[in-house]
Each structure stands twice: as structure tokens, then as C-alpha cells.
mmCIF file of C-alpha atoms in Angstrom:
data_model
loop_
_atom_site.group_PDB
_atom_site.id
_atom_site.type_symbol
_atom_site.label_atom_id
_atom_site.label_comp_id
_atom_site.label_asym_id
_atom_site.label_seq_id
_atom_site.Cartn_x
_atom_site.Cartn_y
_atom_site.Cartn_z
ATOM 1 C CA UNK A 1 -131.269 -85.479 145.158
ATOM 2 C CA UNK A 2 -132.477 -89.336 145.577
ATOM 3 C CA UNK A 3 -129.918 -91.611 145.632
ATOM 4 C CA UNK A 4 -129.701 -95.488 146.308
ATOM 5 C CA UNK A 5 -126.798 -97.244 147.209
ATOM 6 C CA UNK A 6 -126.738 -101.611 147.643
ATOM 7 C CA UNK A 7 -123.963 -103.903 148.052
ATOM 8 C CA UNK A 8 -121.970 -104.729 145.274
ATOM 9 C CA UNK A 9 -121.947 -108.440 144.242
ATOM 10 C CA UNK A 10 -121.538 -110.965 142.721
ATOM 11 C CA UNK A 11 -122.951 -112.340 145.751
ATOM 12 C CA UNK A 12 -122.594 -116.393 145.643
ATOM 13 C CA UNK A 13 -124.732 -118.761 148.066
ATOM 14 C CA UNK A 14 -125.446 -122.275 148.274
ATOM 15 C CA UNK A 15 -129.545 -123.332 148.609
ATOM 16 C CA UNK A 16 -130.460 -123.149 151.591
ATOM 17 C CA UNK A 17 -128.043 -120.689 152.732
ATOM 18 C CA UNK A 18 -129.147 -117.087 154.614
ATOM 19 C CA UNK A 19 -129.602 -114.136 151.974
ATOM 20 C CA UNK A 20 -129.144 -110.447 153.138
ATOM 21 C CA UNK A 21 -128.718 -107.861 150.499
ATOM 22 C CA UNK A 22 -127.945 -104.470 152.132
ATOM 23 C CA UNK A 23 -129.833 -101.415 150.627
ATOM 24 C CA UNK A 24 -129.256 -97.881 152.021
ATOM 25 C CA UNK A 25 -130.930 -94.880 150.443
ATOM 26 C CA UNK A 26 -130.824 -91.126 150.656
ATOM 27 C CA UNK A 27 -133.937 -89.031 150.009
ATOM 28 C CA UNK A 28 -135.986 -86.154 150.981
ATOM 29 C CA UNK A 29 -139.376 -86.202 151.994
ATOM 30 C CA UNK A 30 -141.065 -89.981 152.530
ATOM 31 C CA UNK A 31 -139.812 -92.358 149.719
ATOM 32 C CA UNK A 32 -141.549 -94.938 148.600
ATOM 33 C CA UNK A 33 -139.111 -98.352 149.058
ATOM 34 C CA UNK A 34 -138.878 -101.233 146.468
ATOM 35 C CA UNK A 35 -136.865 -104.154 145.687
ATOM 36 C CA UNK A 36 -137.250 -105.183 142.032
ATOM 37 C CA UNK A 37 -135.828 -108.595 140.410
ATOM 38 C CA UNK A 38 -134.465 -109.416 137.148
ATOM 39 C CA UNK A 39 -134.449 -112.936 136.094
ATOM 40 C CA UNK A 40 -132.330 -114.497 133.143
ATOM 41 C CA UNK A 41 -134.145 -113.355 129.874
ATOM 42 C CA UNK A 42 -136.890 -112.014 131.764
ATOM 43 C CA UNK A 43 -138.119 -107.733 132.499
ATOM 44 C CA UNK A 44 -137.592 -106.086 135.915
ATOM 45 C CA UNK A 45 -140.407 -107.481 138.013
ATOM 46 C CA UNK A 46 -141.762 -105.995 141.347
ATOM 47 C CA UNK A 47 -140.188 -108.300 144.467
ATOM 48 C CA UNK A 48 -141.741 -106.125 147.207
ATOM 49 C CA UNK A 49 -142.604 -102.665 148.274
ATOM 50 C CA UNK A 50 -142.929 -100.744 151.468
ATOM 51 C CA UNK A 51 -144.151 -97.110 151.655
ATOM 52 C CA UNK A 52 -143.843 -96.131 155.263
ATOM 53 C CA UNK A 53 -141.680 -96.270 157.870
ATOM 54 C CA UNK A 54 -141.613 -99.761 159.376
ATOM 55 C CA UNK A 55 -143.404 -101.295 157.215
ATOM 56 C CA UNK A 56 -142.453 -104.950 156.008
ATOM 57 C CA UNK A 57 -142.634 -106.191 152.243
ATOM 58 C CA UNK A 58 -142.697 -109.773 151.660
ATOM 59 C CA UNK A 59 -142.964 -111.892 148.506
ATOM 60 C CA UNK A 60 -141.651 -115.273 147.573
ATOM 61 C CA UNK A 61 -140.014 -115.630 151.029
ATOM 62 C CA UNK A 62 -138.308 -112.632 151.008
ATOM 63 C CA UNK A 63 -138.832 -109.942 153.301
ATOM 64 C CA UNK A 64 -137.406 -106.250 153.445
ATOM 65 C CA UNK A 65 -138.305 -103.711 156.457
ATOM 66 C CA UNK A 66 -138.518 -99.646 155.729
ATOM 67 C CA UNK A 67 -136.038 -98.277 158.307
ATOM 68 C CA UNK A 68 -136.319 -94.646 158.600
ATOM 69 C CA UNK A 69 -133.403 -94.768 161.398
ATOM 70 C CA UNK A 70 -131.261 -95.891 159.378
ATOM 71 C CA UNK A 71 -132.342 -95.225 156.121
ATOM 72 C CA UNK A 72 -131.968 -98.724 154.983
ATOM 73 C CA UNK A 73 -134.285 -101.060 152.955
ATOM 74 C CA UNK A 74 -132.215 -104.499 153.206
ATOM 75 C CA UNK A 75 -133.615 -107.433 151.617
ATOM 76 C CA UNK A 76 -133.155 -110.727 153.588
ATOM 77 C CA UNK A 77 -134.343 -114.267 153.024
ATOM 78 C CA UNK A 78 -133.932 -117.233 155.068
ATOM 79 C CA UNK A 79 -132.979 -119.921 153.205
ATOM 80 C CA UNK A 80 -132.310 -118.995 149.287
ATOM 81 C CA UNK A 81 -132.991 -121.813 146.458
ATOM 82 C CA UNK A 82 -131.212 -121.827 142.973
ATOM 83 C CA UNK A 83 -134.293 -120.368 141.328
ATOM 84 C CA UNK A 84 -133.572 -116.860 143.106
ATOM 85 C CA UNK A 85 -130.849 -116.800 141.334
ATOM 86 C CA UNK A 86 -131.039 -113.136 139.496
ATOM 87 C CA UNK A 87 -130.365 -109.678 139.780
ATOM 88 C CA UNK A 88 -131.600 -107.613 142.959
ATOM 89 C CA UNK A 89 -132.379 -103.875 142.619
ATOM 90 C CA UNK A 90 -133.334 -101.734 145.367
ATOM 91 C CA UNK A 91 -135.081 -98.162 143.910
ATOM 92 C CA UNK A 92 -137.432 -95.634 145.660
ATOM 93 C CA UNK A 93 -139.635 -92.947 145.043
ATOM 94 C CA UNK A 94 -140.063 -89.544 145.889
ATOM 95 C CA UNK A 95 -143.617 -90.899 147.678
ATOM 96 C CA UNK A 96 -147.640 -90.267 146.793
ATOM 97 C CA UNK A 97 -147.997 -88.443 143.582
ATOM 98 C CA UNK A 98 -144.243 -89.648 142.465
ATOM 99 C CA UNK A 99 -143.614 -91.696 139.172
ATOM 100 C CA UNK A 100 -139.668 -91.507 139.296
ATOM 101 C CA UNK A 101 -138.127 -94.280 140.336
ATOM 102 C CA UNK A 102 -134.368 -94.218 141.863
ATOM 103 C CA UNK A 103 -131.926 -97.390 141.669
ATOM 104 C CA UNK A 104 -129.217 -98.796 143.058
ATOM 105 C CA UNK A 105 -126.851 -100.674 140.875
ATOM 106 C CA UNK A 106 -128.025 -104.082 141.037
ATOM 107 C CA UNK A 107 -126.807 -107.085 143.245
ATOM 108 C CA UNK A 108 -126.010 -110.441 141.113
ATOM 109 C CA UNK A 109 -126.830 -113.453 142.894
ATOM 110 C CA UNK A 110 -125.906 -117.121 142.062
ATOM 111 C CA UNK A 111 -127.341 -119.536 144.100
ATOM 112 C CA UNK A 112 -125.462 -122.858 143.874
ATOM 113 C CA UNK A 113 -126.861 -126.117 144.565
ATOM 114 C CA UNK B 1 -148.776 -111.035 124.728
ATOM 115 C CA UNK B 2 -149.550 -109.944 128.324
ATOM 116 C CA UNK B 3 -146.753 -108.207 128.924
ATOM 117 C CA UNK B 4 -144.846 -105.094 127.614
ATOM 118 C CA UNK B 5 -143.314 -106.350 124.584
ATOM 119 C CA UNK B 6 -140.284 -104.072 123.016
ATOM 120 C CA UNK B 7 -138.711 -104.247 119.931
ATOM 121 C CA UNK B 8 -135.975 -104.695 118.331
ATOM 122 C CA UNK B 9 -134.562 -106.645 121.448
ATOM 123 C CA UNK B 10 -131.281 -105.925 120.167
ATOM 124 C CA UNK B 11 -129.864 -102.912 117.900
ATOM 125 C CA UNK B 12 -126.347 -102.487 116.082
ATOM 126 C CA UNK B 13 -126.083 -99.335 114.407
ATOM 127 C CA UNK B 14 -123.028 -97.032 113.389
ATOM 128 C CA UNK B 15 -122.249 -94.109 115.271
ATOM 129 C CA UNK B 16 -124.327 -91.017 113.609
ATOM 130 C CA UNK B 17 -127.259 -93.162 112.250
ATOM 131 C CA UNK B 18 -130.918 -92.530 113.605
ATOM 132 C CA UNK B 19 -132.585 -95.607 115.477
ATOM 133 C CA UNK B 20 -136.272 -95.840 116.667
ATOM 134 C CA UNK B 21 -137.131 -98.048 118.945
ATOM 135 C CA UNK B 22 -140.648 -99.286 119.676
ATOM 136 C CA UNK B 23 -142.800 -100.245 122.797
ATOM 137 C CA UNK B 24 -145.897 -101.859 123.735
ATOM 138 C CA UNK B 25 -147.734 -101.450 126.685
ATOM 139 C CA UNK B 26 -149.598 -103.659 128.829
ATOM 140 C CA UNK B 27 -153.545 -103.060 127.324
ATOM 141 C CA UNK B 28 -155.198 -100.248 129.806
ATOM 142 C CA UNK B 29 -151.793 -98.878 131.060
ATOM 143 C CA UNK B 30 -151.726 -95.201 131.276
ATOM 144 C CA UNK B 31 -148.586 -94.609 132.520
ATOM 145 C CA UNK B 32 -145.350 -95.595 130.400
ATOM 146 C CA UNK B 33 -142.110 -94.709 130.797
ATOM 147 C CA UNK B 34 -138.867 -95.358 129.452
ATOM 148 C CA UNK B 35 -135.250 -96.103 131.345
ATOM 149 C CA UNK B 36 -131.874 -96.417 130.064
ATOM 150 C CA UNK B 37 -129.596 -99.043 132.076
ATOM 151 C CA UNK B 38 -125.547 -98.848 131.261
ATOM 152 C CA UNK B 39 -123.381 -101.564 131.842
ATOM 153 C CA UNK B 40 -123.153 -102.466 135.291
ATOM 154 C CA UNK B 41 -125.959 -99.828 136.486
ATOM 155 C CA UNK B 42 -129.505 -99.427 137.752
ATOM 156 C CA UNK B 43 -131.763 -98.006 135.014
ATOM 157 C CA UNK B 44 -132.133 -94.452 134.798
ATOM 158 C CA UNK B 45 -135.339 -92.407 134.038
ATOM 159 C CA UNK B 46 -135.453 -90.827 130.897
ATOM 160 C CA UNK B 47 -138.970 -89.720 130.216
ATOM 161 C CA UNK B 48 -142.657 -90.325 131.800
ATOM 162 C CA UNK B 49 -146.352 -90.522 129.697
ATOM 163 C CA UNK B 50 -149.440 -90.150 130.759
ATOM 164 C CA UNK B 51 -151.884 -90.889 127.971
ATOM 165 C CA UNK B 52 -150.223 -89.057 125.205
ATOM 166 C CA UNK B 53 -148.611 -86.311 126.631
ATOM 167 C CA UNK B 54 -145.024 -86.534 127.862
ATOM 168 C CA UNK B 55 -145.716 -85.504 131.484
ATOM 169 C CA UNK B 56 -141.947 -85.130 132.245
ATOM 170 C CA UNK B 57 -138.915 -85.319 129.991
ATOM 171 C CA UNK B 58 -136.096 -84.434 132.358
ATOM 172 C CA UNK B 59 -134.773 -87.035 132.129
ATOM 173 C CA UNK B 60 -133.192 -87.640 128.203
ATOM 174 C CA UNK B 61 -129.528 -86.523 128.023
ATOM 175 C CA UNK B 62 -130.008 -84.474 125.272
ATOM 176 C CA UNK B 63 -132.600 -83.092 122.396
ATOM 177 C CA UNK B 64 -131.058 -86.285 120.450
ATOM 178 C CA UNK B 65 -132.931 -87.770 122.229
ATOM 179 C CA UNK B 66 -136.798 -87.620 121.294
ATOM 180 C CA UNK B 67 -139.940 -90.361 122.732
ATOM 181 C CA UNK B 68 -143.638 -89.929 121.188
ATOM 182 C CA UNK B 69 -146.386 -91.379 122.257
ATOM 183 C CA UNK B 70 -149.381 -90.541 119.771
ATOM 184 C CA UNK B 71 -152.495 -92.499 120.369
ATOM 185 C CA UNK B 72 -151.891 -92.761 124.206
ATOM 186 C CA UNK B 73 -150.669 -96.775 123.762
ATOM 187 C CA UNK B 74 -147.432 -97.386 121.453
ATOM 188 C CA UNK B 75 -144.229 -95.448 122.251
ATOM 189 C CA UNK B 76 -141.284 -94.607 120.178
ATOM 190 C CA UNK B 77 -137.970 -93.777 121.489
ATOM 191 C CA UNK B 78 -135.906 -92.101 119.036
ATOM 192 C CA UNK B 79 -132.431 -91.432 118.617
ATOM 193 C CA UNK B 80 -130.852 -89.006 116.079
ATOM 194 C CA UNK B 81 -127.192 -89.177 115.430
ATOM 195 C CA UNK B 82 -126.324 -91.927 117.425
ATOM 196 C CA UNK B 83 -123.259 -92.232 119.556
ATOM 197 C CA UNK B 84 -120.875 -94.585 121.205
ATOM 198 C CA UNK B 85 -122.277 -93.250 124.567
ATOM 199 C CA UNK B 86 -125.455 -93.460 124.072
ATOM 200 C CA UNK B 87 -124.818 -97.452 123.794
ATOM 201 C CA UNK B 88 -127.348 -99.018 126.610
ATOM 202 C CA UNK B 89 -130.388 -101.403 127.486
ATOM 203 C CA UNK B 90 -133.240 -99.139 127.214
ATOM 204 C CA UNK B 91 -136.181 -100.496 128.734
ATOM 205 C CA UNK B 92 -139.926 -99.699 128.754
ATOM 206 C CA UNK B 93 -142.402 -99.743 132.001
ATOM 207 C CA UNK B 94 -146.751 -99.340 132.239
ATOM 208 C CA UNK B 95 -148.640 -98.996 135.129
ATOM 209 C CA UNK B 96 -152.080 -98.590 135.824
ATOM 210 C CA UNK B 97 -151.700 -95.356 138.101
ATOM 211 C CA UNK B 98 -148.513 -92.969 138.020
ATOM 212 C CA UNK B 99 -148.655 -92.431 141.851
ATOM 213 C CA UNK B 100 -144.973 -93.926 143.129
ATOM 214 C CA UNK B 101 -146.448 -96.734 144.734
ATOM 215 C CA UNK B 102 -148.018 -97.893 141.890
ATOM 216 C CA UNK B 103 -146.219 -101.352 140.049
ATOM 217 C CA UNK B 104 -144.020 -100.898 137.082
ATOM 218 C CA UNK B 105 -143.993 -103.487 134.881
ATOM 219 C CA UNK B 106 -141.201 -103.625 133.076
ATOM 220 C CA UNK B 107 -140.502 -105.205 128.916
ATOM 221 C CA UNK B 108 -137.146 -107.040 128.716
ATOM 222 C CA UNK B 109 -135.609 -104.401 127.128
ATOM 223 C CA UNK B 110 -133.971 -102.931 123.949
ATOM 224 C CA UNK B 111 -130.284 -103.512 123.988
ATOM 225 C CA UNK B 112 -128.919 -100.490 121.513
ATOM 226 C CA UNK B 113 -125.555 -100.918 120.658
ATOM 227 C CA UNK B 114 -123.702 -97.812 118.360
ATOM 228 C CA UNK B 115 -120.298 -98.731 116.867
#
């Protein structure tokens, strides 16, 4: 079956720092990649989707590129600012025609100033 | 509101008793589905509408566990004879399309706790 597995956190940065949160995924077919973010006191929100191989998602200054290769889907931004502070998810779907949606754990991260 | 708006936000209830818990989706949304997050995990699909028919169940645990949907909007999740387990955020998405690369938007949440 699906399966999606991300890098455990907490994950602390200070602004301005590198982000990379590492998303791996196992799946038949060709999944559908997301990364979705939960704010403090707010829903899941859509971050950014790809749904092919090699394709880029981007949103907000964050960036995440579908890697077939390697099945990986890890979410990177260059320089983070306290307001990204929030819980990542990385989730998939079966592709076209799916409606399930797969996730990983979560990733907590506090972004310091 | 705008959003998908879910109520109660939280729940306390004693092990055994029924609970219902309620959401709304976003206005033209024919998709809806509900998810059930555990501590310290990534939500996990319970059950998938579109319009008024439940399109895939698969996902609840168990027949205590029971969603309706009647007039193709509202949703009810409901829980008979509640259990310590079953203790979770459950959380409510719409989307326009069901097609997986369609948006969920997701309501904060109902956070059920059975004691």
C-alpha cells in the first residue's frame, strides 16, 4: 500500500536560516505529491503540489521537486522567517481519479528569531 | 464563514456514550471527507462523499463508526459507544473535484476526547 515517511522533528531554526524537510514516499502507480501546512489554531492548508515526475511546487518561498529516482518529495526553503513556524505534512495520492490522501507524520518547526 | 467550519471544536465524553459531530462545507464543494489524526500522526482517511452518497467508507475502523451526509452539504460523523481509542482530532475536508490533484481544504478540526 501507500505509505509516506518525513523526518521526525521538532526541527528548530533561526530566521533566515536554510529549511530542508526530507519526505520519502512509497507508492504504486504515479502519486500525486503534496506538502500541506498547519498553522497554530488554523486547518491543514495546501503548501504545494506536484503531480509528475520532476515537476517543482512552489508557494510562499518554498519549493519541493517530484523525484521519481528517488522517490522523494523534500521540501526546502532558503531562508525560513518566524511566521513558517508550523507543522509540515507531506501526503500523496494514488494519482488522476484518486481522492485518498496518504500522510506522513508531520514535521514541527519553530523558527526562532 | 468561508471556510469549513466544524463543530464542537472540542468533545469530552465518557467511554460508551454516543457523540455526533458536525461539519460544514465550503458552499459548492462536492467532495467532503473526513480524517482522523492521533497524537503525534498524519490524519488518516476515514470516509469520502460525493454529493450524498458515501463513495468510499473503507476507511472507519469499525461499524461504530457511522458519517451521513443527507442533503449533499452538512456531514455528521457519528460515534456509538465511544472508546478510549477512538480518542482523536477528527477533521473535515471539501473540494471542488474528487480527482487527487484536486485541493483539500481542510476545517480546524474536532478534537474528541473519551474518558
Amino acid at each position: 500500500g501507500n505509505s509516506v515517511t518525513q523526518m521526525e522533528g521538532p526541527v528548530t531554526l533561526s530566521e533566515e536560516a536554510f529549511l530542508t524537510i526530507n519526505c520519502t514516499y512509497t507508492a504504486t502507480g504515479y502519486p500525486s505529491l503534496f506538502w500541506y501546512v498547519q498553522y497554530p489554531g488554523e486547518g491543514l492548508q495546501l503548501l504545494l503540489k506536484a503531480t509528475k515526475a520532476d515537476d517543482k511546487g512552489s508557494n510562499k518561498g518554498f519549493e519541493a521537486t517530484y523525484r521519481k529516482e528517488t522517490t522523494s518529495f523534500h521540501l526546502e526553503k532558503g531562508s525560513v522567517q518566524v511566521s513558517d513556524s508550523a507543522v509540515y505534512f507531506c501526503a500523496l495520492s494514488s494519482g488522476a481519479g484518486s481522492y485518498q490522501l496518504t500522510f506522513g507524520k508531520g514535521t514541527k518547526l519553530s523558527v526562532i528569531p | 464563514g468561508a471556510g469549513v467550519s466544524q463543530t464542537p471544536s472540542n468533545k469530552v465524553t465518557e467511554k460508551g456514550k454516543y457523540v455526533e459531530l458536525r461539519c460544514d462545507p465550503i458552499s459548492g464543494h462536492t467532495a467532503l471527507y473526513w480524517y482522523r489524526q492521533s497524537l503525534g500522526q498524519g490524519p488518516e482517511f476515514l470516509i469520502y462523499f460525493q454529493g450524498t452518497g458515501a463513495a468510499d467508507d473503507s476507511g472507519l475502523p469499525n461499524d461504530r463508526f457511522f458519517a451521513v451526509r443527507p442533503e449533499g452539504s452538512v456531514s455528521t460523523l457519528k460515534i456509538q459507544r465511544t472508546e478510549r481509542g477512538d480518542s482523536a482530532v477528527y477533521l473535515c475536508a471539501s473540494s471542488l473535484m474528487s480527482g487527487g490533484t484536486g485541493e483539500l481544504f481542510f476545517g480546524e478540526g474536532s478534537r474528541l476526547t473519551v474518558l
